[in-house]
């Protein structure tokens, strides 16, 4: 997939009137790059168009990962947009990324990220059972 095709897919997923509205994918990919480490990051980079891969890898991973909600709040604070708008944009922008990743890599990525990211990638958020407290 080329970067232009990725933008067109984001435009479609977000129901944006023009491709210009899909441009925030750079902000979302940069934020994702601050959250990802390890082999999953490398494998995802190899599946993205070059421009998207460069945006993701230009970021130094944060020492403390954010939950999915923390990710949304951080992006809202950085951009000045509302959390609702950021949540919509993030879902529209990460849906094509999840398709490029494929189910196996996406599952690995989601296992490495804190709770709340599955929904951002358009996947169901499954919770691990918690042991009962006595």
Coordinates of N, CA and C in Angstrom, one line a residue:
X1 N 0.9 -1.2 0.0 CA 0.0 0.0 0.0 C 0.9 1.2 0.0
X2 N 0.6 2.2 -0.8 CA 1.3 3.5 -0.8 C 0.7 4.4 0.2
X3 N 1.5 5.4 0.5 CA 1.0 6.4 1.5 C -0.3 7.1 1.1
X4 N -0.4 7.4 -0.2 CA -1.6 8.0 -0.8 C -2.8 7.0 -0.6
X5 N -2.6 5.8 -0.8 CA -3.6 4.8 -0.6 C -4.0 4.7 0.9
X6 N -3.0 4.8 1.8 CA -3.3 4.8 3.2 C -4.2 6.0 3.6
X7 N -3.8 7.2 3.0 CA -4.6 8.4 3.3 C -6.0 8.2 2.8
X8 N -6.2 7.6 1.6 CA -7.5 7.4 1.1 C -8.3 6.4 1.9
X9 N -7.7 5.4 2.5 CA -8.4 4.5 3.4 C -8.8 5.2 4.7
X10 N -7.9 6.0 5.2 CA -8.2 6.8 6.4 C -9.4 7.7 6.1
X11 N -9.4 8.4 4.9 CA -10.5 9.2 4.5 C -11.8 8.5 4.5
X12 N -11.8 7.3 4.0 CA -13.0 6.4 3.9 C -13.4 6.0 5.3
X13 N -12.5 5.5 6.1 CA -12.8 5.0 7.5 C -13.4 6.1 8.3
X14 N -12.8 7.3 8.2 CA -13.3 8.4 9.0 C -14.5 9.2 8.5
X15 N -14.9 8.8 7.3 CA -16.0 9.5 6.6 C -15.7 11.0 6.4
X16 N -14.4 11.2 6.1 CA -13.9 12.6 5.9 C -14.2 13.0 4.5
X17 N -14.6 14.3 4.3 CA -14.9 14.8 2.9 C -13.7 14.8 2.0
X18 N -12.5 15.1 2.5 CA -11.4 15.2 1.7 C -10.2 14.4 2.3
X19 N -9.2 14.2 1.5 CA -8.0 13.5 2.1 C -7.2 14.4 3.0
X20 N -7.4 15.7 2.8 CA -6.7 16.7 3.7 C -7.1 16.4 5.2
X21 N -8.4 16.0 5.4 CA -8.9 15.7 6.8 C -8.2 14.4 7.3
X22 N -7.6 13.6 6.5 CA -6.9 12.4 6.9 C -5.5 12.6 7.3
X23 N -5.0 13.8 7.1 CA -3.6 14.1 7.5 C -3.2 14.0 8.9
X24 N -4.1 14.0 9.9 CA -3.7 13.8 11.3 C -3.1 12.4 11.5
X25 N -3.1 11.6 10.5 CA -2.5 10.2 10.7 C -1.1 10.4 11.2
X26 N -0.4 11.4 10.7 CA 1.0 11.6 11.2 C 1.1 11.8 12.7
X27 N 0.1 12.5 13.2 CA 0.1 12.8 14.7 C -0.2 11.5 15.4
X28 N -1.1 10.7 14.9 CA -1.5 9.5 15.6 C -0.3 8.5 15.5
X29 N 0.3 8.4 14.3 CA 1.4 7.5 14.2 C 2.6 7.9 15.1
X30 N 2.9 9.2 15.2 CA 3.9 9.7 16.0 C 3.6 9.3 17.5
X31 N 2.4 9.5 17.9 CA 2.0 9.1 19.3 C 2.1 7.6 19.5
X32 N 1.7 6.8 18.5 CA 1.9 5.4 18.6 C 3.4 5.0 18.7
X33 N 4.2 5.7 18.0 CA 5.6 5.4 18.0 C 6.2 5.7 19.4
X34 N 5.6 6.6 20.2 CA 6.1 6.8 21.5 C 5.6 5.8 22.5
X35 N 4.7 4.9 22.1 CA 4.2 3.9 22.9 C 4.7 2.5 22.6
X36 N 5.2 2.3 21.4 CA 5.7 0.9 21.0 C 7.1 0.7 21.1
X37 N 7.5 -0.5 21.5 CA 8.9 -0.9 21.5 C 9.1 -2.3 21.0
X38 N 10.3 -2.7 20.9 CA 10.5 -4.2 20.6 C 10.3 -4.6 19.2
X39 N 10.2 -5.9 19.0 CA 10.0 -6.5 17.7 C 8.7 -6.2 17.1
X40 N 7.7 -5.9 17.8 CA 6.4 -5.5 17.3 C 6.5 -4.2 16.5
X41 N 7.2 -3.3 17.1 CA 7.5 -2.0 16.5 C 8.2 -2.2 15.1
X42 N 9.2 -3.0 15.1 CA 10.0 -3.2 13.9 C 9.1 -3.9 12.9
X43 N 8.4 -4.9 13.3 CA 7.6 -5.7 12.3 C 6.5 -4.8 11.7
X44 N 5.9 -3.9 12.6 CA 4.9 -3.0 12.0 C 5.5 -2.0 11.1
X45 N 6.6 -1.5 11.3 CA 7.3 -0.5 10.5 C 7.5 -1.1 9.1
X46 N 7.8 -2.4 9.0 CA 8.0 -3.1 7.7 C 6.8 -3.2 6.9
X47 N 5.6 -3.1 7.5 CA 4.3 -3.3 6.8 C 3.7 -2.0 6.4
X48 N 4.2 -0.8 6.9 CA 3.7 0.5 6.6 C 4.3 1.1 5.4
X49 N 3.6 2.0 4.7 CA 4.2 2.8 3.7 C 5.4 3.6 4.3
X50 N 6.4 3.9 3.5 CA 7.6 4.5 3.9 C 7.4 5.7 4.8
X51 N 6.5 6.6 4.3 CA 6.2 7.9 5.0 C 5.6 7.6 6.3
X52 N 4.7 6.7 6.4 CA 4.1 6.3 7.7 C 5.2 5.7 8.6
X53 N 6.0 4.8 8.1 CA 7.0 4.1 8.9 C 8.0 5.2 9.5
X54 N 8.4 6.1 8.7 CA 9.3 7.2 9.1 C 8.7 8.0 10.3
X55 N 7.4 8.3 10.2 CA 6.8 9.1 11.2 C 6.8 8.3 12.5
X56 N 6.5 7.0 12.4 CA 6.4 6.2 13.6 C 7.8 6.0 14.3
X57 N 8.8 5.7 13.4 CA 10.1 5.5 14.0 C 10.9 6.7 14.4
X58 N 10.4 7.9 14.0 CA 11.1 9.1 14.4 C 10.9 9.4 15.9
X59 N 10.0 8.7 16.5 CA 9.7 9.0 17.9 C 10.5 8.0 18.8
X60 N 11.0 8.6 19.9 CA 11.6 7.8 21.0 C 10.6 7.3 21.9
X61 N 10.5 6.0 22.1 CA 9.5 5.5 23.0 C 9.5 6.1 24.4
X62 N 8.4 6.4 25.0 CA 8.3 6.9 26.3 C 8.7 5.8 27.3
X63 N 9.2 6.3 28.5 CA 9.5 5.3 29.5 C 8.3 4.7 30.2
X64 N 7.2 5.4 30.2 CA 6.0 4.9 30.8 C 4.9 4.9 29.7
X65 N 4.3 3.7 29.5 CA 3.3 3.6 28.5 C 2.0 4.1 29.0
X66 N 1.2 4.7 28.1 CA -0.2 5.2 28.5 C -1.2 4.2 28.2
X67 N -2.3 4.1 28.9 CA -3.4 3.3 28.6 C -4.0 3.9 27.3
X68 N -5.0 3.2 26.8 CA -5.7 3.7 25.6 C -6.3 5.0 25.8
X69 N -7.0 5.2 27.0 CA -7.6 6.4 27.4 C -6.5 7.5 27.6
X70 N -5.4 7.1 28.2 CA -4.3 8.1 28.4 C -3.8 8.6 27.1
X71 N -3.7 7.6 26.1 CA -3.3 7.9 24.7 C -4.1 9.0 24.1
X72 N -5.5 8.8 24.3 CA -6.4 9.8 23.7 C -6.3 11.1 24.4
X73 N -6.2 11.1 25.7 CA -6.1 12.4 26.5 C -4.8 13.1 26.1
X74 N -3.7 12.4 25.9 CA -2.4 13.0 25.6 C -2.5 13.6 24.2
X75 N -3.1 12.9 23.2 CA -3.3 13.5 21.9 C -4.2 14.7 21.9
X76 N -5.2 14.7 22.7 CA -6.1 15.9 22.8 C -5.4 17.0 23.4
X77 N -4.5 16.8 24.4 CA -3.8 17.9 25.0 C -2.7 18.5 24.0
X78 N -2.1 17.6 23.3 CA -1.1 18.0 22.3 C -1.7 18.8 21.1
X79 N -2.9 18.4 20.7 CA -3.5 19.0 19.5 C -4.5 20.1 19.8
X80 N -5.1 20.2 21.0 CA -6.1 21.1 21.4 C -7.5 20.7 20.9
X81 N -7.6 19.4 20.4 CA -8.9 18.9 20.0 C -9.6 18.2 21.2
X82 N -10.8 18.0 21.1 CA -11.6 17.3 22.2 C -11.2 15.8 22.2
X83 N -11.3 15.2 23.3 CA -11.1 13.7 23.4 C -12.0 13.0 22.5
X84 N -13.3 13.4 22.3 CA -14.2 12.7 21.4 C -13.7 12.8 20.0
X85 N -13.2 13.9 19.5 CA -12.7 14.1 18.2 C -11.5 13.2 18.0
X86 N -10.6 13.3 19.0 CA -9.4 12.5 18.9 C -9.7 11.0 18.8
X87 N -10.7 10.5 19.6 CA -11.1 9.1 19.6 C -11.6 8.7 18.3
X88 N -12.4 9.5 17.6 CA -12.9 9.2 16.3 C -11.7 9.2 15.3
X89 N -10.9 10.2 15.3 CA -9.8 10.3 14.4 C -8.8 9.1 14.6
X90 N -8.5 8.8 15.8 CA -7.6 7.7 16.1 C -8.1 6.4 15.5
X91 N -9.4 6.1 15.8 CA -10.0 4.9 15.2 C -10.0 4.8 13.7
X92 N -10.3 5.9 13.1 CA -10.2 6.0 11.6 C -8.8 5.8 11.1
X93 N -7.8 6.3 11.8 CA -6.5 6.3 11.3 C -5.8 4.9 11.7
X94 N -6.2 4.3 12.8 CA -5.5 3.0 13.1 C -6.2 1.8 12.5
X95 N -7.4 2.0 12.0 CA -8.1 0.8 11.3 C -7.3 0.3 10.1
X96 N -6.9 1.2 9.2 CA -6.1 0.7 8.1 C -4.7 0.2 8.5
X97 N -4.2 0.8 9.6 CA -2.9 0.3 10.2 C -3.1 -1.2 10.6
X98 N -4.2 -1.4 11.3 CA -4.5 -2.8 11.8 C -4.6 -3.8 10.6
X99 N -5.2 -3.3 9.5 CA -5.3 -4.2 8.3 C -3.9 -4.5 7.7
X100 N -3.1 -3.5 7.7 CA -1.7 -3.7 7.2 C -0.9 -4.6 8.1
X101 N -1.2 -4.5 9.4 CA -0.4 -5.3 10.3 C -0.9 -6.8 10.2
X102 N -2.1 -7.0 10.0 CA -2.6 -8.4 9.9 C -3.0 -8.9 11.3
X103 N -3.8 -9.9 11.4 CA -4.2 -10.4 12.7 C -3.2 -10.9 13.7
X104 N -2.2 -11.5 13.2 CA -1.1 -12.1 14.1 C -0.3 -11.0 14.7
X105 N 0.2 -10.1 13.8 CA 1.0 -9.0 14.4 C 0.2 -8.0 15.2
X106 N -1.0 -7.8 14.8 CA -1.9 -6.9 15.6 C -2.1 -7.5 17.0
X107 N -2.3 -8.8 17.1 CA -2.5 -9.5 18.4 C -1.2 -9.3 19.2
X108 N -0.1 -9.4 18.6 CA 1.2 -9.2 19.4 C 1.4 -7.8 19.8
X109 N 1.0 -6.8 19.0 CA 1.1 -5.4 19.3 C 0.2 -5.1 20.5
X110 N -1.0 -5.6 20.5 CA -2.0 -5.4 21.5 C -1.6 -6.0 22.9
X111 N -0.9 -7.1 22.8 CA -0.5 -7.8 24.0 C 0.6 -6.9 24.7
X112 N 1.4 -6.2 23.9 CA 2.5 -5.4 24.5 C 2.0 -4.0 25.0
X113 N 0.9 -3.5 24.5 CA 0.3 -2.2 24.9 C -0.6 -2.4 26.1
X114 N -0.7 -1.4 26.9 CA -1.6 -1.4 28.0 C -3.1 -1.5 27.6
X115 N -4.0 -1.8 28.5 CA -5.4 -1.9 28.2 C -5.9 -0.6 27.5
X116 N -6.9 -0.9 26.6 CA -7.6 0.2 25.9 C -7.2 0.5 24.5
X117 N -6.2 -0.2 24.0 CA -5.7 0.1 22.6 C -6.5 -0.8 21.6
X118 N -7.0 -1.9 22.0 CA -7.8 -2.8 21.1 C -8.9 -2.0 20.4
X119 N -9.7 -1.3 21.2 CA -10.8 -0.5 20.6 C -10.3 0.6 19.6
X120 N -9.1 1.2 19.9 CA -8.5 2.2 19.0 C -8.2 1.6 17.6
X121 N -7.8 0.3 17.7 CA -7.5 -0.5 16.4 C -8.7 -1.1 15.8
X122 N -9.9 -0.9 16.4 CA -11.1 -1.5 15.8 C -11.3 -2.9 16.2
X123 N -10.7 -3.3 17.3 CA -10.9 -4.7 17.8 C -11.6 -4.7 19.1
X124 N -12.3 -5.8 19.4 CA -12.9 -5.9 20.7 C -11.9 -5.9 21.9
X125 N -12.2 -5.2 22.9 CA -11.3 -5.2 24.1 C -11.7 -6.3 25.0
X126 N -10.9 -7.3 25.1 CA -11.2 -8.4 26.0 C -10.3 -8.2 27.3
X127 N -11.0 -8.5 28.4 CA -10.3 -8.3 29.7 C -9.9 -9.7 30.2
X128 N -8.7 -9.7 30.8 CA -8.2 -10.9 31.4 C -9.0 -11.1 32.7
X129 N -9.4 -12.3 33.1 CA -10.1 -12.5 34.3 C -9.1 -12.1 35.5
X130 N -9.7 -11.5 36.5 CA -8.9 -11.1 37.7 C -9.2 -12.1 38.7
X131 N -8.1 -12.5 39.5 CA -8.4 -13.5 40.6 C -9.2 -12.8 41.6
X132 N -10.1 -13.7 42.2 CA -10.9 -13.2 43.3 C -10.1 -12.8 44.5
X133 N -10.5 -11.8 45.1 CA -9.8 -11.4 46.4 C -10.5 -12.0 47.6
X134 N -9.8 -12.4 48.5 CA -10.4 -13.0 49.7 C -10.9 -12.0 50.7

